[in-house]
Coordinates of C-alpha atoms in Angstrom, one line a residue:
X1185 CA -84.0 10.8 -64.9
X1186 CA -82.2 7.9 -63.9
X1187 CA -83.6 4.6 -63.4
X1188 CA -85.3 3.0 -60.2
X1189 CA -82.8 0.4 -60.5
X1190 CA -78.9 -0.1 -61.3
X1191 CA -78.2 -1.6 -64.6
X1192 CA -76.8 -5.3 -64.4
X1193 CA -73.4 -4.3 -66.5
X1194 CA -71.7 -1.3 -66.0
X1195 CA -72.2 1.7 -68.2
X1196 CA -69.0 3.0 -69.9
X1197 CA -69.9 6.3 -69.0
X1198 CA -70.4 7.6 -65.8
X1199 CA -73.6 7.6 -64.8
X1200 CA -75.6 10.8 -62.7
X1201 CA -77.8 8.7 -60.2
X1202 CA -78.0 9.6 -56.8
X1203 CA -77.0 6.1 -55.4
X1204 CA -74.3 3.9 -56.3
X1205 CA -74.0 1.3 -58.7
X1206 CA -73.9 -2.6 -58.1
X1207 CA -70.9 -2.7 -59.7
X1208 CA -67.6 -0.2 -59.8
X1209 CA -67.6 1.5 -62.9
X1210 CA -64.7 1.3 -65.4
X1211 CA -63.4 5.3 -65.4
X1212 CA -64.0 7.1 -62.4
X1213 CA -67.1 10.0 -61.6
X1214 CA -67.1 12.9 -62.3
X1215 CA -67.4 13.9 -58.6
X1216 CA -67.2 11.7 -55.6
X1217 CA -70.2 10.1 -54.3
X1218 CA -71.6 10.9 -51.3
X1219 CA -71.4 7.5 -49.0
X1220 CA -68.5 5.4 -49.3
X1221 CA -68.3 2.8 -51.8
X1222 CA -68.9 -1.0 -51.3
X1223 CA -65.5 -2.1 -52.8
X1224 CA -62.7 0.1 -53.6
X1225 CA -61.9 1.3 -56.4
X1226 CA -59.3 -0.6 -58.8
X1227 CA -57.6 2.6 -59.8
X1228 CA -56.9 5.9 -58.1
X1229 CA -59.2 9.2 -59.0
X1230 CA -57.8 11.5 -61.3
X1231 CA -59.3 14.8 -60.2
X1232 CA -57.2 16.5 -57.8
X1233 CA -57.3 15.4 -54.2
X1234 CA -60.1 16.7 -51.6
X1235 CA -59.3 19.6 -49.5
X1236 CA -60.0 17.7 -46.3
X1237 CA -60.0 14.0 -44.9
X1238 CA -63.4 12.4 -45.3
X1239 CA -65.2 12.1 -42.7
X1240 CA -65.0 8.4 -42.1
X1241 CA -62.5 5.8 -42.8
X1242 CA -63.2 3.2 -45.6
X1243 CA -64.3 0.3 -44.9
X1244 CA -60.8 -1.8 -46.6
X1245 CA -57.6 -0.4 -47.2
X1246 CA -56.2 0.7 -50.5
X1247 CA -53.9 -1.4 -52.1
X1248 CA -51.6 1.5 -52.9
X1249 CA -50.4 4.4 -51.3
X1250 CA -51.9 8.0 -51.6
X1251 CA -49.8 9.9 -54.0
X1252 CA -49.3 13.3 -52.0
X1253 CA -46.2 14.0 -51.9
X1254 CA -45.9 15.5 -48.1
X1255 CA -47.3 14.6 -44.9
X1256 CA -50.3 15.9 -43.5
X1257 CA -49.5 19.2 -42.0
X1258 CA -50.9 18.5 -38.4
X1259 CA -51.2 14.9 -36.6
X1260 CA -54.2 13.1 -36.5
X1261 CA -56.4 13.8 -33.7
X1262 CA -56.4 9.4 -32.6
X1263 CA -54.0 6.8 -33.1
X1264 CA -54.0 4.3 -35.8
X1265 CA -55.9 0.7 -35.6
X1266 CA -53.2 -0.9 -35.6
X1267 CA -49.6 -0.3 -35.0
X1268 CA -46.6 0.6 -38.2
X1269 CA -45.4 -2.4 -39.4
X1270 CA -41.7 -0.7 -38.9
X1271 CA -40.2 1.9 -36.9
X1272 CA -39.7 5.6 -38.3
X1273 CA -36.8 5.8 -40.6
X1274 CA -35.7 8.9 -38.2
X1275 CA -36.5 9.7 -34.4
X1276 CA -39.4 11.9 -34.0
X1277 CA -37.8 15.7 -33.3
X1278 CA -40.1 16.2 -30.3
X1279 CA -41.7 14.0 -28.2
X1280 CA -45.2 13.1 -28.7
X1281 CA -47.7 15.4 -26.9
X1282 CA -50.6 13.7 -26.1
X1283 CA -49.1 10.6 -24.2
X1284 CA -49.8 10.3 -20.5
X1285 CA -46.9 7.8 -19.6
X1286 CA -43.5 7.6 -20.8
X1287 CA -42.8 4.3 -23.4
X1288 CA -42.3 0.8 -21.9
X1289 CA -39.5 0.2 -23.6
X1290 CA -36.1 2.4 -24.9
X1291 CA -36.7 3.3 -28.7
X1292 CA -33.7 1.8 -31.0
X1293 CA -31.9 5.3 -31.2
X1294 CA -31.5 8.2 -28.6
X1295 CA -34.2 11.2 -29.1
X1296 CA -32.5 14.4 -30.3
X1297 CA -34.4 16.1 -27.2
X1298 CA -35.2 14.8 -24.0
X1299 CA -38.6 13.6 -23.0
X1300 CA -40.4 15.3 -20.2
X1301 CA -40.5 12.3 -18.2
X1302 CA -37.7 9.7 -17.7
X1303 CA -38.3 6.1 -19.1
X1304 CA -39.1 3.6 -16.9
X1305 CA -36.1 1.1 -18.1
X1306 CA -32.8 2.7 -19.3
X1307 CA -32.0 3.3 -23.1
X1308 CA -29.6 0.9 -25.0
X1309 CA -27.2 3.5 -25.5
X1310 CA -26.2 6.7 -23.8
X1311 CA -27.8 9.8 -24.4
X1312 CA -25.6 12.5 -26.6
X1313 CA -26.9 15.3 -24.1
X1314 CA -27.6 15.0 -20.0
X1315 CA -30.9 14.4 -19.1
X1316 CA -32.4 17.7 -16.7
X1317 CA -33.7 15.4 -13.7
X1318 CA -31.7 12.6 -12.8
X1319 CA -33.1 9.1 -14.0
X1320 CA -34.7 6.3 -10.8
X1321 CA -32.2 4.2 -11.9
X1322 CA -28.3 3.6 -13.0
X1323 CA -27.5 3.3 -16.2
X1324 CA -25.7 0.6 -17.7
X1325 CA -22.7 2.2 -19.1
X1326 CA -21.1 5.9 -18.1
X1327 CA -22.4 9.3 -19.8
X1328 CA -20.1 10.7 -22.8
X1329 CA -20.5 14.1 -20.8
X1330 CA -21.3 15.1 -17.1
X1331 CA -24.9 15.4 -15.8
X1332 CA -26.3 19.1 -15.1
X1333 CA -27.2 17.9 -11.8
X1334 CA -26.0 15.6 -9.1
X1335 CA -28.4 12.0 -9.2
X1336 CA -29.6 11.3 -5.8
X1337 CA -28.6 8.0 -6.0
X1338 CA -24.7 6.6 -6.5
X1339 CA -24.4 5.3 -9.7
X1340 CA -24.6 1.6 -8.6
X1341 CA -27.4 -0.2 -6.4
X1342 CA -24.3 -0.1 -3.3
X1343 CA -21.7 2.3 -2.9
X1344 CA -18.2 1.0 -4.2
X1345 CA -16.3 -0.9 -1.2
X1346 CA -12.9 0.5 -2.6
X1347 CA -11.8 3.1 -4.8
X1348 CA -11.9 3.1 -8.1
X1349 CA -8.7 1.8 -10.0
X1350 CA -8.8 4.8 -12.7
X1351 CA -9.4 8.7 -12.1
X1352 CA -12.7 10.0 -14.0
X1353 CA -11.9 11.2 -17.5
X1354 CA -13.9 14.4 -16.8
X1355 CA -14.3 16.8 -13.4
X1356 CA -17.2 17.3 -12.2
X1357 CA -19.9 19.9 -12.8
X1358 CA -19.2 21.3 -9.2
X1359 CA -17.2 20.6 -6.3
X1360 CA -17.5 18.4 -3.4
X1361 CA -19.2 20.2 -0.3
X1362 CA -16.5 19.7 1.9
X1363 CA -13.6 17.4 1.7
X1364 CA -13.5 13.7 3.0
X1365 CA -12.5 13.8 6.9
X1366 CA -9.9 11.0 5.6
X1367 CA -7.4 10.0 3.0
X1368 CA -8.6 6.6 1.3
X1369 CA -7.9 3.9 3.3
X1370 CA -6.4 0.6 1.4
X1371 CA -8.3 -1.2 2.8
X1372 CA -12.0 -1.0 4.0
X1373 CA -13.3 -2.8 7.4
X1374 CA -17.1 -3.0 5.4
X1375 CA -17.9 -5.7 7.4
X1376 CA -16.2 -4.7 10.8
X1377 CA -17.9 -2.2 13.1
X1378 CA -15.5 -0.1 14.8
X1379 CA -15.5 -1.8 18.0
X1380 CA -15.3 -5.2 16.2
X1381 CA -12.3 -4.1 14.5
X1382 CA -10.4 -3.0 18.1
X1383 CA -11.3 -6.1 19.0
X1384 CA -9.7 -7.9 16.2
X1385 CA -7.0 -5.9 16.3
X1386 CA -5.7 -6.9 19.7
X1387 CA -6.7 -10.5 19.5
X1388 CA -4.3 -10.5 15.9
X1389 CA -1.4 -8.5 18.1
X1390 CA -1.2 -10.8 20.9
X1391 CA -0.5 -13.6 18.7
X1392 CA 1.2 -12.3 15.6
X1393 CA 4.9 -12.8 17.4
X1394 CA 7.0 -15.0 18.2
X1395 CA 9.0 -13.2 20.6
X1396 CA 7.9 -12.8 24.8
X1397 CA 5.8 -10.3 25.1
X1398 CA 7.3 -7.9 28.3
X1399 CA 7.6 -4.1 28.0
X1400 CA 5.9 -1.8 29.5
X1401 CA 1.9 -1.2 29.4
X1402 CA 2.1 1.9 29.2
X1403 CA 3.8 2.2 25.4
X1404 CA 1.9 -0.7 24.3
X1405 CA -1.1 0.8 24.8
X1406 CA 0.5 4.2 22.8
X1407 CA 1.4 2.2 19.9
X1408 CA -2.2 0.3 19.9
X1409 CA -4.2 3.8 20.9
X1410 CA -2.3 5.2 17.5
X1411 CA -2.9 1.9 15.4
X1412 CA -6.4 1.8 15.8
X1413 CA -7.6 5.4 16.2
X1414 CA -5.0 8.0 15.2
X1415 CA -3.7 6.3 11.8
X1416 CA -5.2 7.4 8.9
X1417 CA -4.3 4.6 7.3
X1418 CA -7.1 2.5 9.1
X1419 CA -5.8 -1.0 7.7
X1420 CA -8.6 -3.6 8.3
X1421 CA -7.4 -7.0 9.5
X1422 CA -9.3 -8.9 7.8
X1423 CA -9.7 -12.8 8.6
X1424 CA -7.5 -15.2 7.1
X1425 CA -6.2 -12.4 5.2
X1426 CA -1.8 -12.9 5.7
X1427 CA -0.6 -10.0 4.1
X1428 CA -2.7 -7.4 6.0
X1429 CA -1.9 -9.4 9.3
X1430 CA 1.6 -9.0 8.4
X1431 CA 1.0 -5.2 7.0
X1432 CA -0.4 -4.4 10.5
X1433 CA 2.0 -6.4 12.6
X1434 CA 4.6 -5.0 11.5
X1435 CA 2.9 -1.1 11.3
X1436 CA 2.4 -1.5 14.8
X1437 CA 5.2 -2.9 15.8
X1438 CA 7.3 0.3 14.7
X1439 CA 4.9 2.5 16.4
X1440 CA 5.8 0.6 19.6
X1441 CA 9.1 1.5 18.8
X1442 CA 9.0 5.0 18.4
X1443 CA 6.8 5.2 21.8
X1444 CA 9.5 2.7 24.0
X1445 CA 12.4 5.0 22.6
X1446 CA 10.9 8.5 22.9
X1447 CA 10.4 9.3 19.3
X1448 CA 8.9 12.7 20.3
X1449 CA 12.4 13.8 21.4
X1450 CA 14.3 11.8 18.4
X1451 CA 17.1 14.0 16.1
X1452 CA 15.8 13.0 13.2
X1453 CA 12.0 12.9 11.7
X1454 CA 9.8 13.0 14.6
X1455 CA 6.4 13.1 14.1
X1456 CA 4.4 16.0 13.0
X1457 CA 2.3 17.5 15.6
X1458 CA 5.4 17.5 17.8
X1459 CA 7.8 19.2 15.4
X1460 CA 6.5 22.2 13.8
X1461 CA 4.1 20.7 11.8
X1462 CA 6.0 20.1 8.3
X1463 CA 5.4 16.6 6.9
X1464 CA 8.2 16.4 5.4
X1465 CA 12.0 16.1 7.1
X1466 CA 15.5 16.9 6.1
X1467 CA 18.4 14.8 7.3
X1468 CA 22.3 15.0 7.4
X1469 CA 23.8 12.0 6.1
X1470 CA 27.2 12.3 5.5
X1471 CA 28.3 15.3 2.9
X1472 CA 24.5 15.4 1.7
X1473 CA 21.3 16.2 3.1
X1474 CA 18.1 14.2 2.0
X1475 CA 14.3 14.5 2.3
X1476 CA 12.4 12.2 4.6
X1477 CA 9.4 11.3 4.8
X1478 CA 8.3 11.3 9.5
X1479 CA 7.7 8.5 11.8
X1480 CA 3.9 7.9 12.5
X1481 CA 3.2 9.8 9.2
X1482 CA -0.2 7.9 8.7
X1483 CA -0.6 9.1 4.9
X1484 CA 2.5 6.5 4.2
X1485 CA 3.5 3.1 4.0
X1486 CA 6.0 2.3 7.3
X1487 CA 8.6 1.4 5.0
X1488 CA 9.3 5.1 3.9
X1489 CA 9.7 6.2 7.3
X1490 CA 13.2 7.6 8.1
X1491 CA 15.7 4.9 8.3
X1492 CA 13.5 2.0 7.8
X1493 CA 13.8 -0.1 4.4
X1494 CA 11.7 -2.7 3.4
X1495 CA 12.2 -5.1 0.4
X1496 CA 9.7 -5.7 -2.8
X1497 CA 7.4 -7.4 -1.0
X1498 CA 7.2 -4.4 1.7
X1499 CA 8.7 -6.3 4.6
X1500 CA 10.5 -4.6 7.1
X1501 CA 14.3 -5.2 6.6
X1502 CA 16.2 -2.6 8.1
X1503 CA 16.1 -0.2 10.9
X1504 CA 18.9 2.1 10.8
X1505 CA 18.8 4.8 13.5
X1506 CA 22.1 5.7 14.4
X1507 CA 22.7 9.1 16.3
X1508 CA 19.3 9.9 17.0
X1509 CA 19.0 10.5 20.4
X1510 CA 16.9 7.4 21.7
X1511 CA 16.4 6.6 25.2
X1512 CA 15.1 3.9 26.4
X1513 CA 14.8 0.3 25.8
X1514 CA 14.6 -1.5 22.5
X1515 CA 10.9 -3.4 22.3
X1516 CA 11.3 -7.6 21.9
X1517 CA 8.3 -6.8 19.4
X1518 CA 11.3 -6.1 16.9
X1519 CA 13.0 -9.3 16.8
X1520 CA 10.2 -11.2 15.8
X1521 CA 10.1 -8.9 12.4
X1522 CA 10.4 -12.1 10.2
X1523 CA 12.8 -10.5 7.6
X1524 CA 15.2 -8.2 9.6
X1525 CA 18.2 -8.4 8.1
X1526 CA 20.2 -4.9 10.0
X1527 CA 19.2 -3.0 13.2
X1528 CA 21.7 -0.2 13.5
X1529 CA 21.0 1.8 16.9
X1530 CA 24.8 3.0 17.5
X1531 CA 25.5 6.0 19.6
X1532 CA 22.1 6.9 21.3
X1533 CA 21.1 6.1 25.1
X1534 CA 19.5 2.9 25.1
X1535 CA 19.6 1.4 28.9
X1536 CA 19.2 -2.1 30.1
X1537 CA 20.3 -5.8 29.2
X1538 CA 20.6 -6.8 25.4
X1539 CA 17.3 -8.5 25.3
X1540 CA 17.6 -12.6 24.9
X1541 CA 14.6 -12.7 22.4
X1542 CA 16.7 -11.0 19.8
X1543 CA 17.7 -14.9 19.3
X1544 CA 14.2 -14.6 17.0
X1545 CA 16.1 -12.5 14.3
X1546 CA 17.2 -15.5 12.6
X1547 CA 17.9 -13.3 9.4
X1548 CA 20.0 -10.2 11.2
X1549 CA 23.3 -10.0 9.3
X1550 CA 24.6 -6.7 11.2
X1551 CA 23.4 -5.8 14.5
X1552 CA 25.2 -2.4 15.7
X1553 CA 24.3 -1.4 19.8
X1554 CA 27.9 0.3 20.3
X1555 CA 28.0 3.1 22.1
X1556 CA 25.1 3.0 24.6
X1557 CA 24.5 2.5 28.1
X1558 CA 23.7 -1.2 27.8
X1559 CA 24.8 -3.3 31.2
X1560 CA 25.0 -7.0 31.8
X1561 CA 26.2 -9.5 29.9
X1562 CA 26.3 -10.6 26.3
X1563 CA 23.0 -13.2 25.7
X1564 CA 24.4 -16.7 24.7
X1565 CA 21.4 -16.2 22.0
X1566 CA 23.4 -14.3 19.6
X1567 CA 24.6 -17.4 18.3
X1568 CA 21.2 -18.4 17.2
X1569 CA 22.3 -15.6 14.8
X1570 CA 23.4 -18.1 12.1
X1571 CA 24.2 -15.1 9.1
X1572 CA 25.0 -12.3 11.6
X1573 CA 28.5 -10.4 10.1
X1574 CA 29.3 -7.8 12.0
X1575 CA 28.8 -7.4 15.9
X1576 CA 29.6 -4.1 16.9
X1577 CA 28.9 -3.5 21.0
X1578 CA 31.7 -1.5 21.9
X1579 CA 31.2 1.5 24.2
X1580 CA 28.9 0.4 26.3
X1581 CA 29.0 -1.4 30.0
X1582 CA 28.5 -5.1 29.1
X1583 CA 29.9 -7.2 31.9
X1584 CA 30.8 -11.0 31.9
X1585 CA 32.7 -13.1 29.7
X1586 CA 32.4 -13.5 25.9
X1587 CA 29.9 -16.3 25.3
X1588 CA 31.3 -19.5 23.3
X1589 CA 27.9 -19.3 21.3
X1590 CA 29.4 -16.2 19.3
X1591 CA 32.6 -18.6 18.5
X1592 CA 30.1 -20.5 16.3
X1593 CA 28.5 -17.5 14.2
X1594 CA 30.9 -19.1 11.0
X1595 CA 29.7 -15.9 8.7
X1596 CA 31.2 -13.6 11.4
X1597 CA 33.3 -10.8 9.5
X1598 CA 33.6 -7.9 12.6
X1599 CA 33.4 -8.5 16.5
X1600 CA 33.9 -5.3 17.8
X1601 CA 33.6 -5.8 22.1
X1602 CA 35.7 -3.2 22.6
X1603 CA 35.5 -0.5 25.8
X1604 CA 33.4 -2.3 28.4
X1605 CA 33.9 -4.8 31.3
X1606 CA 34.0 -8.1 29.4
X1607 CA 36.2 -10.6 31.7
X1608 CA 37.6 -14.3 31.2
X1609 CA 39.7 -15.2 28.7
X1610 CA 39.5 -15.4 24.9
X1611 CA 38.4 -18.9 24.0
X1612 CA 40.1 -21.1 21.4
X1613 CA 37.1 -21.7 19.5
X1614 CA 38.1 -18.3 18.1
X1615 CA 39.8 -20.7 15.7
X1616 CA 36.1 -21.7 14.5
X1617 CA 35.4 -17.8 12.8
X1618 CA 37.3 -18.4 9.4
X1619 CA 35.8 -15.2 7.7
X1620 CA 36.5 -13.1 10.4
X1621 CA 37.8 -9.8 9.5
X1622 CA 38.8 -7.1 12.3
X1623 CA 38.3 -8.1 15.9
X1624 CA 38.6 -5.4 18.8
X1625 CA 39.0 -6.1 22.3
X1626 CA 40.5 -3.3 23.5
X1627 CA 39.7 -1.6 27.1
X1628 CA 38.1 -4.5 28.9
X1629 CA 39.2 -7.1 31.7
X1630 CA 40.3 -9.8 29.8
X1631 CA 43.0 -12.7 30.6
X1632 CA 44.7 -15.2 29.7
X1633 CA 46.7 -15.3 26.5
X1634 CA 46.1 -14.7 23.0
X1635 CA 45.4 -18.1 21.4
X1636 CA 47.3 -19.1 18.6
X1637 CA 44.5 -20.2 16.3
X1638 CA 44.3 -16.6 15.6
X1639 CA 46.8 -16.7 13.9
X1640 CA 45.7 -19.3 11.4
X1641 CA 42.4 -17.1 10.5
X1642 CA 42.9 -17.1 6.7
X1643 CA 41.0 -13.4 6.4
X1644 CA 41.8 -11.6 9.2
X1645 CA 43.7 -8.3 9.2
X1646 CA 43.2 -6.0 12.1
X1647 CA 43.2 -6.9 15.6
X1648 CA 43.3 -5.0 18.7
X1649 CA 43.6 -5.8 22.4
X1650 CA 44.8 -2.9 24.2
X1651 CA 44.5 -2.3 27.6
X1652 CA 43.7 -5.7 29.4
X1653 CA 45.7 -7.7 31.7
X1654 CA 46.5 -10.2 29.5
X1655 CA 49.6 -12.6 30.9
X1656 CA 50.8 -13.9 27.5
X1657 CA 52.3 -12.4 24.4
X1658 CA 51.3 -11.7 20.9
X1659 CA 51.5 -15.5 19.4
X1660 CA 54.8 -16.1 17.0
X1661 CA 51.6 -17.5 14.2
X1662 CA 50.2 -13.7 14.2
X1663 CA 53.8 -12.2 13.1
X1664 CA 54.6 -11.7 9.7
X1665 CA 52.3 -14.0 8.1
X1666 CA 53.3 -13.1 4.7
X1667 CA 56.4 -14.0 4.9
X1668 CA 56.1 -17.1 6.0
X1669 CA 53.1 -18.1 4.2
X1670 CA 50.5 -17.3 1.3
X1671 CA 48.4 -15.1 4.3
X1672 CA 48.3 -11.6 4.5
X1673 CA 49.8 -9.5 7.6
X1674 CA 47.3 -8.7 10.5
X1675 CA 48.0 -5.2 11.9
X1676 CA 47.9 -5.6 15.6
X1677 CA 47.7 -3.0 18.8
X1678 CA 48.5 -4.3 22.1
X1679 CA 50.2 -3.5 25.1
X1680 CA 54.0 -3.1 24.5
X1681 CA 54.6 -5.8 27.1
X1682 CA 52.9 -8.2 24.9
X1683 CA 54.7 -6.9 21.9
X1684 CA 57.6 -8.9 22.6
X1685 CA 58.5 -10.2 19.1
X1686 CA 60.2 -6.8 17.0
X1687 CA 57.4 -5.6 13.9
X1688 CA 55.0 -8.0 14.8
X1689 CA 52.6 -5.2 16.1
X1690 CA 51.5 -2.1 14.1
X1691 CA 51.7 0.1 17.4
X1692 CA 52.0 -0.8 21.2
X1693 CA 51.1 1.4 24.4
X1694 CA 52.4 1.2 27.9
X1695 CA 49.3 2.7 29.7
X1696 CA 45.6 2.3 29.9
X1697 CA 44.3 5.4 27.9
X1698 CA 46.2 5.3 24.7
X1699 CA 45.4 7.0 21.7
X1700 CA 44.4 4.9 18.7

């Protein structure tokens, strides 16, 4: 039987008492003993490993690792003491089971699967595959793939003020609803409400010009009605920014123009709704016929509207609407476009005086008005007009005498007065326009003689004055200039009367009503 008491050294044998030893033994039992022992063992046993977990930890942990070579075929039924001193070399393949709450913070790598509730703080990384329910908040950088659902929430705190610079790289999983009631806008009144806007609007109009502000009500009202409610373009005009002050001024001041000449009845590229509803337009222009894009189209910029041209910086610089049926009178609005440099209205049915406040186009190089219905004199302002070239007002039923202001206009190629009611005579500051080119004062009242200056103009080779009562003759200094010195010949009409020295004029006609 075994002793009452351990031994005080260790037997080299295993012993068979009941209880343990004071002291580990130097080989290992036989079988295990039934409590734990007081110190662990210093080696591991060498009989094969129990078939189940004891049924209480140890009391210190062993120094080495169990040798089984595979994991425990089920997970413990608690959690460790204490936390792993590392993460798992690989992500777990399915979440854990037993947890209440999602983790407090993202793992290092994405799950292979998705958890069955969404993490309180977004991952470090995107997932590989869409989450099922969207998460409470964005995340940091865009999914590799679409979502299988719509997130109730945009994917920033606010919705984006503008558009986005870049399309997406990938549709969406489904369509929109239903489209956007409007095109975007370039720019975005975010901070305006709509009746603040109006109101800014018409407080930016009323100053933006420099040019007196006198047509009628009723088509400045069209023009702002359009501006403010009917364009789709909705620019904002936000404060102290120029360029959409300018971008609106200018927006709006064509609009005026199209309502004060009658655009719906125009030849050429009326707007939509009142021409069979085709946004696009084809024009005639010479042996060809181009695509254009209508007036008041709201989806474009104003300077691809039919016969306007802007330059880079998209400020209005031409307005070229020749033979298109306008009636009316022009708006002063257009004179005070800062970087007009041609308005060409020939041949319509514009009424009225020539407006003093075109003065204000200080940039206008060619200004055609022939052939209208335009009465009263000739505005002593055109010779504010300091680069104007060609002055073409022929045809129409301009009365008075020819102001000495336009005898100062130095770049002055053409000055084409012919066929209306001018009277006086021609002035001898004439003499002043060294570049000019052609002149044509045929079928008016003038009198007087034909100053001899004219003949000294170093580039001038056509000139006409048929059918006015003028007293004197075709000066000797306009004949056969290039015989006589290094200038070229000037072909010259007139009335055979005045014709008086032989080849000095091209052609000469004894009546009112010839045929050039």
């Amino acid at each position: 039987s075994p002793s009452s008491s351990p031994t005080s050294l260790h037997s080299h044998a295993p012993s068979l008492s009941m209880s343990p030893s004071g002291s580990p033994s130097s080989s290992p039992t036989a079988s295990p003993s039934m409590g734990p022992s007081m110190l662990p063992s210093m080696e591991p046993s060498t009989s094969a490993p129990t078939a189940s977990p004891s049924s209480s930890p140890t009391s210190l942990h062993s120094h080495a690792p169990s040798l089984s070579m595979s994991p425990s075929g089920s997970p413990s039924s608690s959690p460790t003491a204490s936390p792993s001193m590392g993460p798992s070399a690989q992500p777990s393949s399915t979440p854990s089971a037993g947890s209440s709450s999602p983790s407090l913070s993202p793992s290092a790598m994405p799950s292979l699967k998705p958890s069955s509730l969404p993490s309180q703080n977004p991952s470090l990384s995107h997932s590989l595959r869409p989450s099922f329910s969207p998460t409470r908040a964005p995340t940091h950088s865009p999914s590799l793939a679409p979502s299988v659902k719509p997130s109730p929430l945009p994917s920033t705190a606010k919705p984006s003020r503008s558009p986005s610079k870049k399309p997406s790289q990938l549709p969406t999983v489904t369509p929109s609803m239903s489209p956007s009631s409007l095109p975007t806008s370039p720019k975005m009144c975010s901070e305006l409400t709509s009746e603040e806007r109006e109101i800014r609007i018409k407080d930016l109009l009323s100053m933006n010009t420099p040019v007196s502000v006198t047509d009628g009500d009723m088509y400045h009202d069209s023009a702002f009605q359009w501006i403010v409610h009917e364009d789709s373009a909705q620019l904002c005009p936000e404060v102290n920014n120029e360029d959409d002050e300018v971008s609106l001024n200018q927006r709006y001041t064509l609009a005026l123009l199209y309502f004060a000449l009658d655009g719906d009845s125009w030849n050429n590229c009326k707007r939509e709704e009142v021409d069979g509803g085709t946004s696009s337009c084809q024009t005639q222009q010479r042996n060809f016929v181009r695509s254009s894009v209508r007036w008041l189209d709201g989806s474009k910029s104003e300077c691809d509207w039919y016969g306007v041209t802007c330059n880079t910086f998209d400020m209005v610089e031409e307005v070229i609407l020749d033979r298109n049926n306008m009636s009316g009178q022009v708006p002063n609005r257009l004179f005070g476009l800062p970087n007009l440099t041609e308005i060409n209205f020939n041949e319509n049915n514009l009424t009225g005086q020539i407006s003093t406040e075109i003065g204000h186009a200080r940039q206008l190089q060619n200004l055609y008005l022939g052939n209208n219905l335009y009465t009263g004199p000739i505005p002593s302002e055109i010779g504010l007009l300091s680069d104007l070239r060609r002055l073409d007002l022929d045809k129409n039923q301009l009365s008075g005498t020819i102001p000495d202001e336009i005898y100062s206009i130095n770049s002055l190629t053409h000055l084409d007065l012919d066929n209306n009611r001018l009277s006086g005579s021609i002035s001898t500051l004439i003499g002043e326009l060294e570049n000019l080119f052609i002149v044509q004062f045929d079928f008016n009242g003038l009198t007087g003689s034909i100053p001899s200056v004219v003949g000294s103009l170093p580039r001038l080779e056509y000139f006409t004055a048929v059918a006015n009562p003028f007293t004197g003759v075709i000066p000797e200094s306009m004949c056969g200039r290039a015989q006589n010195s290094d200038l070229g010949d000037i072909t010259i009409y007139a009335n055979c009367n005045m014709c008086t020295i032989e080849g000095c004029c091209k052609k000469c006609f004894n009546t009112h009503t010839p045929t050039l």
